[in-house]
Structure formats: C-alpha cells, structure tokens
Amino acid sequence: MQNRQSSTQLAPRSEEGWRGYWYRVMYFHDARDEKLFDLVLIGFILLSVLITVLDSVQSVHARAHGALYVLEWIFTLAFTVEYVLRLSVVQNPWRYARSFFGIIDLLSFLPAYLELLFLGSGHLTVIRTFRVLRIFRILKLMEYTSASNQMLDALSRAKNKIFVFVLSVLTLTTIFGSIMYLVEGPQNGFTSIPRGIYWAIVTMATVGFGDITPKTALGQIITSGIIIVGYGIIAVPTGIYSAELINSYRNQRRLEEHREALAEDHTSCVRCGLVGHTADARYCRRCGEALPRVSAAEPPKAVCPDSSDRVDRAPV
C-alpha cells in the first residue's frame, strides 16, 4: 500500500483489519478488487442519475414511479454506506467531510433523506429541489477519472489569474452598462443600470439575446466596440487555463518518471545524495557529478596540460 498512489491525501486510520482493507479498496485503483469496486460504484452513479432524469418525465413518472422509487432508495442506501465507510477508514474524518469529494458524497444521498423529512408538509417546490440535487451524483465520477486531478490542479493554480480576469470583465460591463443607460435611456429598454450591465454581459459574451438592442447611432457604435472587445476577452481564460493544464501535465509526467526511476535504480549521488536516477543515467541530474557506477567503470580521462604551463613557451 505504501508504494502505490492513493486518490486521497488522508492517512488511513489503520492498515490492518477491515479498516485497512476498505481503505485500500476505496482509495486505491490498481488491484482487481479495487477496480471492481470502482466499476460497481460508477455503475451505481450512472444508473442513479438516469433514474433522476427519467423521474422528471411526467409519462415515465406516472407509469413507473414505484419501481423508480425503490431503485432510488437502493442507490441512496448504497451511497450512505459508502460515505460512512469512507469516514470510518481515514484518520481525520472531518477533513474528508469538508473536502470537495466529501461534500459531493454527502450530496449524493442527503436529498433523499431531506425529501423524506419534508414529505407531507406541502412544500412541493422544496421536494422538487431535493430531487434535482441528486443529479450532483454525476460529480462523483470525477474521483475515478485520472485526468480530473490534473484539471482541478490547473484550476487551483490559475485561480488568482482567473479571479483578476473576472474582476476586469465585471468592471468593463459595469462601465459599459452605465454608459448605455445614459446613452439609450429607459425609452429604448435600458430602464436601469443593472439592466444595462446585464445587456453588456450578454453582448460581451457574444451571445446577444436581442431582448434589448440599442436604437441610437452612438449606442450602436458603442455596441460594436463591446462585441470586438468580447471576442478578445474570450481567448484570455482559455489561454490561462491551457497553460496551467500543460504545466500540470508536465509535473505529472515528471512525478511518474521519478517514481519509475526509484523503482528501477536506487543509486545515489556521492556529492548531493540525490536518489532516483534512470537506469541509463551517467551523471547526476541535479549537480552533474558522475554516478558511482560510471566512476567505477570508466577510468578518468587524461587532461591536456595548459599551454601556459609549458616550459618552452615563447618569452615575452
């Protein structure tokens, strides 16, 4: 268990007994029983989301409500047991409960119990909301997709840049919305500054619903400028996220290569002590020192004497 990579940074409460077994099965994905658990859980997630979607169709709900209700509670109980097990096998349950996947696991079964709690109270809108919240179970699939970790890591490292970008967009839309409120006025649909900001956001996003359109020549000129600015702005977050995603992929590759090197060769550098060189490495990748196997196999090269040390050099 120590030589493999877990899907969580939480330490196990115990590496022996049933806690150690279920920690390995739920947080590792290499062995046969671990892969089987992942496949069964993925199937449960997909089926539960499909049932939630079908239950929203009135004709299907009228004909098969009983069967869908029974299946829904089977999945709810299964997700409840899974959540309790995940809390039981980690050393810090509260930390897992506050994590992203811990919250998603809680949302996967909590709406069913809330619906049961509020049943018969007349709050049909609240019950309908709880049913729709079950669709968040699809987010549990992110835990079983290796690429999702790289995507989340890229978003985490680019969050400051994205925040600055969003703040800049909100500033521009506020300015343009206020200008259009002054230029067009209520008679052309710009009844308030918030409505002008809404129009600026829709226009800058190049969607253009058409529910509000400028009528004056000056307003149309401003709109043309906003659309051009919007085309340039759309490419900014894409470039930021793509760059961070590439860096995350490179870091992941370096980490995998380092693990492979550790598995292949444990030769350490005599100067800096670095361990983890590839099997065909001849020199240390940190300080450039020749590795011990190279020093022992190859005799030192003869050094050509410098011309300044020759006795027969020409006099000045």
Coordinates of C-alpha atoms in Angstrom, one line a residue:
M1 CA 0.0 0.0 0.0
Q2 CA 2.9 2.3 0.7
N3 CA 4.4 2.0 -2.8
R4 CA 1.2 3.0 -4.7
Q5 CA -0.5 6.3 -5.1
S6 CA -3.8 6.8 -3.2
S7 CA -6.6 9.0 -4.6
T8 CA -6.6 10.9 -1.3
Q9 CA -4.0 12.7 0.9
L10 CA -5.6 11.4 4.1
A11 CA -3.8 8.8 6.1
P12 CA -5.6 5.5 6.9
R13 CA -6.8 5.1 10.5
S14 CA -5.4 1.6 10.4
E15 CA -3.6 -0.5 7.8
E16 CA -4.8 -3.8 9.3
G17 CA -8.2 -5.4 9.7
W18 CA -11.4 -4.3 8.0
R19 CA -10.4 -0.6 8.1
G20 CA -7.2 -1.2 6.2
Y21 CA -9.0 -3.4 3.7
W22 CA -11.7 -0.9 2.9
Y23 CA -9.2 2.0 2.8
R24 CA -7.3 0.1 0.2
V25 CA -10.3 -0.8 -1.8
M26 CA -11.9 2.6 -1.8
Y27 CA -8.8 4.8 -2.2
F28 CA -6.6 2.7 -4.5
H29 CA -7.4 1.7 -8.0
D30 CA -4.9 -0.9 -9.2
A31 CA -5.8 -4.3 -7.7
R32 CA -8.6 -6.5 -9.0
D33 CA -11.0 -5.9 -6.1
E34 CA -10.2 -2.2 -6.2
K35 CA -11.1 -1.9 -9.9
L36 CA -14.2 -4.0 -9.3
F37 CA -15.4 -1.6 -6.5
D38 CA -14.8 1.4 -8.8
L39 CA -16.8 -0.2 -11.7
V40 CA -19.7 -1.1 -9.4
L41 CA -19.8 2.4 -7.9
I42 CA -19.6 4.1 -11.4
G43 CA -22.5 1.9 -12.5
F44 CA -24.5 2.9 -9.4
I45 CA -23.8 6.6 -10.1
L46 CA -24.8 6.4 -13.8
L47 CA -28.0 4.5 -13.0
S48 CA -29.0 6.8 -10.2
V49 CA -28.5 9.9 -12.4
L50 CA -30.5 8.1 -15.2
I51 CA -33.3 7.4 -12.7
T52 CA -33.4 11.0 -11.6
V53 CA -33.6 12.2 -15.2
L54 CA -36.4 9.7 -16.1
D55 CA -38.3 10.5 -13.0
S56 CA -38.6 14.2 -14.2
V57 CA -40.6 13.0 -17.3
Q58 CA -44.2 13.0 -16.4
S59 CA -45.2 10.0 -18.5
V60 CA -42.4 7.8 -17.1
H61 CA -43.1 9.1 -13.6
A62 CA -46.8 8.1 -13.9
R63 CA -46.1 4.6 -15.2
A64 CA -43.0 3.5 -13.2
H65 CA -42.9 5.7 -10.1
G66 CA -43.0 2.7 -7.8
A67 CA -40.0 0.9 -9.4
L68 CA -38.0 4.1 -9.7
Y69 CA -38.7 4.9 -6.1
V70 CA -37.4 1.5 -4.9
L71 CA -34.3 1.8 -7.1
E72 CA -33.7 5.3 -5.8
W73 CA -33.6 4.1 -2.2
I74 CA -31.4 1.2 -3.1
F75 CA -28.8 3.6 -4.5
T76 CA -29.3 6.0 -1.6
L77 CA -28.6 3.3 1.0
A78 CA -25.5 2.2 -1.0
F79 CA -24.1 5.7 -1.2
T80 CA -24.9 6.2 2.5
V81 CA -22.9 3.0 3.4
E82 CA -20.1 4.1 1.2
Y83 CA -19.9 7.6 2.8
V84 CA -19.9 6.1 6.3
L85 CA -17.1 3.7 5.3
R86 CA -15.0 6.5 3.9
L87 CA -15.3 8.4 7.1
S88 CA -14.5 5.3 9.2
V89 CA -11.3 4.3 7.5
V90 CA -9.5 7.7 7.3
Q91 CA -7.5 9.1 10.2
N92 CA -9.2 12.5 10.0
P93 CA -12.9 12.1 9.1
W94 CA -13.8 15.8 9.5
R95 CA -11.1 16.7 7.0
Y96 CA -12.6 14.4 4.4
A97 CA -16.1 15.6 5.1
R98 CA -15.0 19.2 4.4
S99 CA -13.2 18.2 1.2
F100 CA -14.6 18.6 -2.3
F101 CA -15.3 14.9 -2.8
G102 CA -16.6 14.6 0.7
I103 CA -19.2 17.2 0.0
I104 CA -20.1 15.5 -3.3
D105 CA -20.5 12.2 -1.5
L106 CA -22.8 13.9 1.1
L107 CA -24.9 15.4 -1.7
S108 CA -25.3 12.1 -3.3
F109 CA -27.7 10.7 -0.7
L110 CA -28.7 13.7 1.5
P111 CA -31.5 15.0 -0.8
A112 CA -33.4 11.7 -0.5
Y113 CA -33.5 11.9 3.3
L114 CA -34.5 15.6 3.2
E115 CA -37.3 14.7 0.8
L116 CA -38.4 12.0 3.3
L117 CA -38.2 14.5 6.1
F118 CA -40.3 17.2 4.3
L119 CA -42.8 14.7 2.8
G120 CA -46.4 15.7 3.5
S121 CA -45.5 19.2 4.6
G122 CA -46.9 20.8 1.4
H123 CA -43.5 22.2 0.3
L124 CA -43.6 20.7 -3.1
T125 CA -41.1 23.2 -4.5
V126 CA -38.6 22.2 -1.8
I127 CA -39.1 18.5 -2.6
R128 CA -38.6 19.1 -6.3
T129 CA -35.4 20.9 -5.5
F130 CA -34.1 18.0 -3.4
R131 CA -34.8 15.6 -6.3
V132 CA -32.9 17.7 -8.7
L133 CA -30.0 18.0 -6.3
R134 CA -29.4 14.3 -6.8
I135 CA -28.0 15.0 -10.2
F136 CA -24.9 16.1 -8.4
R137 CA -24.0 12.4 -8.1
I138 CA -22.5 12.7 -11.5
L139 CA -19.7 14.7 -10.0
K140 CA -18.6 11.6 -8.1
L141 CA -17.3 10.3 -11.4
M142 CA -14.5 12.9 -11.2
E143 CA -12.8 10.9 -8.4
Y144 CA -12.4 7.9 -10.8
T145 CA -11.0 9.9 -13.7
S146 CA -7.3 10.5 -13.5
A147 CA -7.4 13.5 -15.8
S148 CA -9.8 15.3 -13.4
N149 CA -7.0 15.6 -10.8
Q150 CA -4.9 17.5 -13.4
M151 CA -7.8 19.7 -14.3
L152 CA -8.5 20.6 -10.7
D153 CA -4.8 21.2 -10.1
A154 CA -4.7 23.5 -13.1
L155 CA -7.8 25.4 -11.9
S156 CA -6.3 25.7 -8.4
R157 CA -3.0 27.2 -9.7
A158 CA -4.8 29.5 -12.1
K159 CA -7.4 30.8 -9.7
N160 CA -5.7 34.1 -9.0
K161 CA -5.3 34.9 -12.7
I162 CA -8.9 33.9 -13.4
F163 CA -10.1 36.0 -10.5
V164 CA -8.3 39.0 -11.9
F165 CA -9.9 38.3 -15.3
V166 CA -13.4 38.0 -13.9
L167 CA -12.9 41.2 -11.9
S168 CA -11.8 43.0 -15.1
V169 CA -14.8 41.8 -17.0
L170 CA -17.2 42.9 -14.3
T171 CA -15.5 46.3 -14.2
L172 CA -15.9 46.7 -18.0
T173 CA -19.5 45.5 -18.0
T174 CA -20.4 47.9 -15.2
I175 CA -18.8 50.8 -17.1
F176 CA -20.4 49.9 -20.5
G177 CA -23.8 49.2 -18.8
S178 CA -23.8 52.6 -17.2
I179 CA -22.8 54.3 -20.4
M180 CA -25.6 52.6 -22.3
Y181 CA -28.1 53.6 -19.6
L182 CA -27.1 57.2 -20.2
V183 CA -27.0 57.0 -24.0
E184 CA -30.1 54.9 -24.7
G185 CA -32.3 55.6 -21.7
P186 CA -35.5 53.9 -20.5
Q187 CA -37.3 54.5 -23.8
N188 CA -35.1 52.0 -25.5
G189 CA -35.2 49.3 -22.9
F190 CA -32.3 50.4 -20.6
T191 CA -34.5 51.1 -17.6
S192 CA -31.7 50.9 -15.0
I193 CA -28.0 50.4 -14.7
P194 CA -28.3 46.7 -13.6
R195 CA -30.3 46.1 -16.8
G196 CA -27.6 47.8 -18.8
I197 CA -25.0 45.7 -17.0
Y198 CA -27.0 42.6 -18.0
W199 CA -27.1 43.7 -21.6
A200 CA -23.3 44.4 -21.5
I201 CA -22.5 40.9 -20.2
V202 CA -24.7 39.2 -22.8
T203 CA -23.2 41.3 -25.6
M204 CA -19.6 41.0 -24.5
A205 CA -20.1 37.2 -24.3
T206 CA -21.1 37.4 -28.0
V207 CA -24.5 35.7 -27.2
G208 CA -26.7 38.7 -27.9
F209 CA -30.2 37.6 -26.9
G210 CA -31.8 40.6 -28.7
D211 CA -34.3 41.3 -25.9
I212 CA -32.5 44.7 -25.5
T213 CA -31.0 46.5 -28.5
P214 CA -29.6 50.0 -29.0
K215 CA -31.6 52.3 -31.2
T216 CA -29.3 55.4 -31.4
A217 CA -26.3 55.7 -33.6
L218 CA -23.9 56.3 -30.7
G219 CA -25.3 53.3 -28.8
Q220 CA -24.7 51.1 -31.9
I221 CA -21.1 52.3 -32.2
I222 CA -20.5 51.5 -28.5
T223 CA -22.1 48.1 -29.1
S224 CA -19.7 47.4 -31.9
G225 CA -16.8 48.2 -29.7
I226 CA -18.1 45.9 -26.9
I227 CA -18.5 43.0 -29.3
I228 CA -14.9 43.4 -30.6
V229 CA -13.6 43.6 -27.0
G230 CA -15.7 40.5 -26.2
Y231 CA -14.0 38.4 -28.9
G232 CA -10.6 39.3 -27.5
I233 CA -11.6 38.6 -23.9
I234 CA -12.9 35.1 -24.6
A235 CA -9.5 33.9 -25.5
V236 CA -7.9 35.1 -22.2
P237 CA -9.2 32.5 -19.8
T238 CA -8.8 29.7 -22.4
G239 CA -5.1 30.6 -22.7
I240 CA -4.6 30.8 -18.9
Y241 CA -6.2 27.5 -18.2
S242 CA -4.5 25.8 -21.1
A243 CA -1.1 26.9 -19.9
E244 CA -1.7 25.7 -16.4
L245 CA -3.1 22.4 -17.7
I246 CA 0.1 21.9 -19.8
N247 CA 2.2 22.7 -16.7
S248 CA 0.2 20.3 -14.6
Y249 CA 0.6 17.5 -17.2
R250 CA 4.4 18.1 -17.3
N251 CA 4.6 18.0 -13.5
Q252 CA 2.6 14.7 -13.5
R253 CA 4.9 13.2 -16.1
R254 CA 8.0 14.2 -14.1
L255 CA 6.5 12.7 -11.0
E256 CA 5.7 9.4 -12.8
E257 CA 9.2 9.4 -14.3
H258 CA 10.7 9.9 -10.8
R259 CA 8.6 7.0 -9.4
E260 CA 9.8 4.8 -12.3
A261 CA 13.4 5.8 -11.7
L262 CA 13.1 5.0 -8.0
A263 CA 11.7 1.6 -8.9
E264 CA 14.5 0.9 -11.4
D265 CA 17.6 2.3 -9.7
H266 CA 18.5 3.4 -6.2
T267 CA 21.9 4.8 -6.9
S268 CA 22.6 7.9 -5.0
C269 CA 24.9 10.8 -6.0
V270 CA 28.1 11.0 -4.0
R271 CA 28.0 14.8 -3.9
C272 CA 24.4 15.8 -3.3
G273 CA 22.9 12.4 -2.3
L274 CA 20.0 12.6 -4.8
V275 CA 18.3 9.3 -5.4
G276 CA 16.0 8.5 -8.4
H277 CA 18.1 8.4 -11.5
T278 CA 17.1 6.5 -14.5
A279 CA 18.7 3.2 -15.2
D280 CA 20.8 4.6 -18.1
A281 CA 21.8 7.8 -16.3
R282 CA 25.5 8.5 -16.2
Y283 CA 25.6 11.8 -14.3
C284 CA 23.5 13.3 -11.5
R285 CA 20.6 15.3 -12.9
R286 CA 21.0 17.9 -10.1
C287 CA 24.7 18.7 -9.7
G288 CA 26.2 16.9 -12.7
E289 CA 28.5 14.6 -10.7
A290 CA 29.4 11.3 -12.2
L291 CA 27.4 8.5 -10.7
P292 CA 29.3 5.8 -8.7
R293 CA 28.8 3.1 -11.4
V294 CA 30.2 5.5 -14.1
S295 CA 33.2 6.4 -11.9
A296 CA 34.0 2.7 -11.2
A297 CA 33.5 1.6 -14.8
E298 CA 35.4 4.3 -16.7
P299 CA 38.9 5.5 -15.9
P300 CA 39.4 9.2 -15.7
K301 CA 40.2 10.9 -18.9
A302 CA 43.7 12.4 -19.4
V303 CA 43.7 16.1 -19.0
C304 CA 45.7 18.0 -21.7
P305 CA 48.1 20.4 -20.0
D306 CA 47.5 24.0 -20.5
S307 CA 49.8 25.8 -22.9
S308 CA 50.6 28.4 -20.2
D309 CA 52.4 25.6 -18.1
R310 CA 54.8 24.6 -20.8
V311 CA 58.5 25.3 -20.1
D312 CA 59.4 26.0 -23.7
R313 CA 56.8 28.8 -24.1
A314 CA 57.9 31.8 -26.0
P315 CA 59.4 34.7 -24.0
V316 CA 57.6 37.8 -23.6

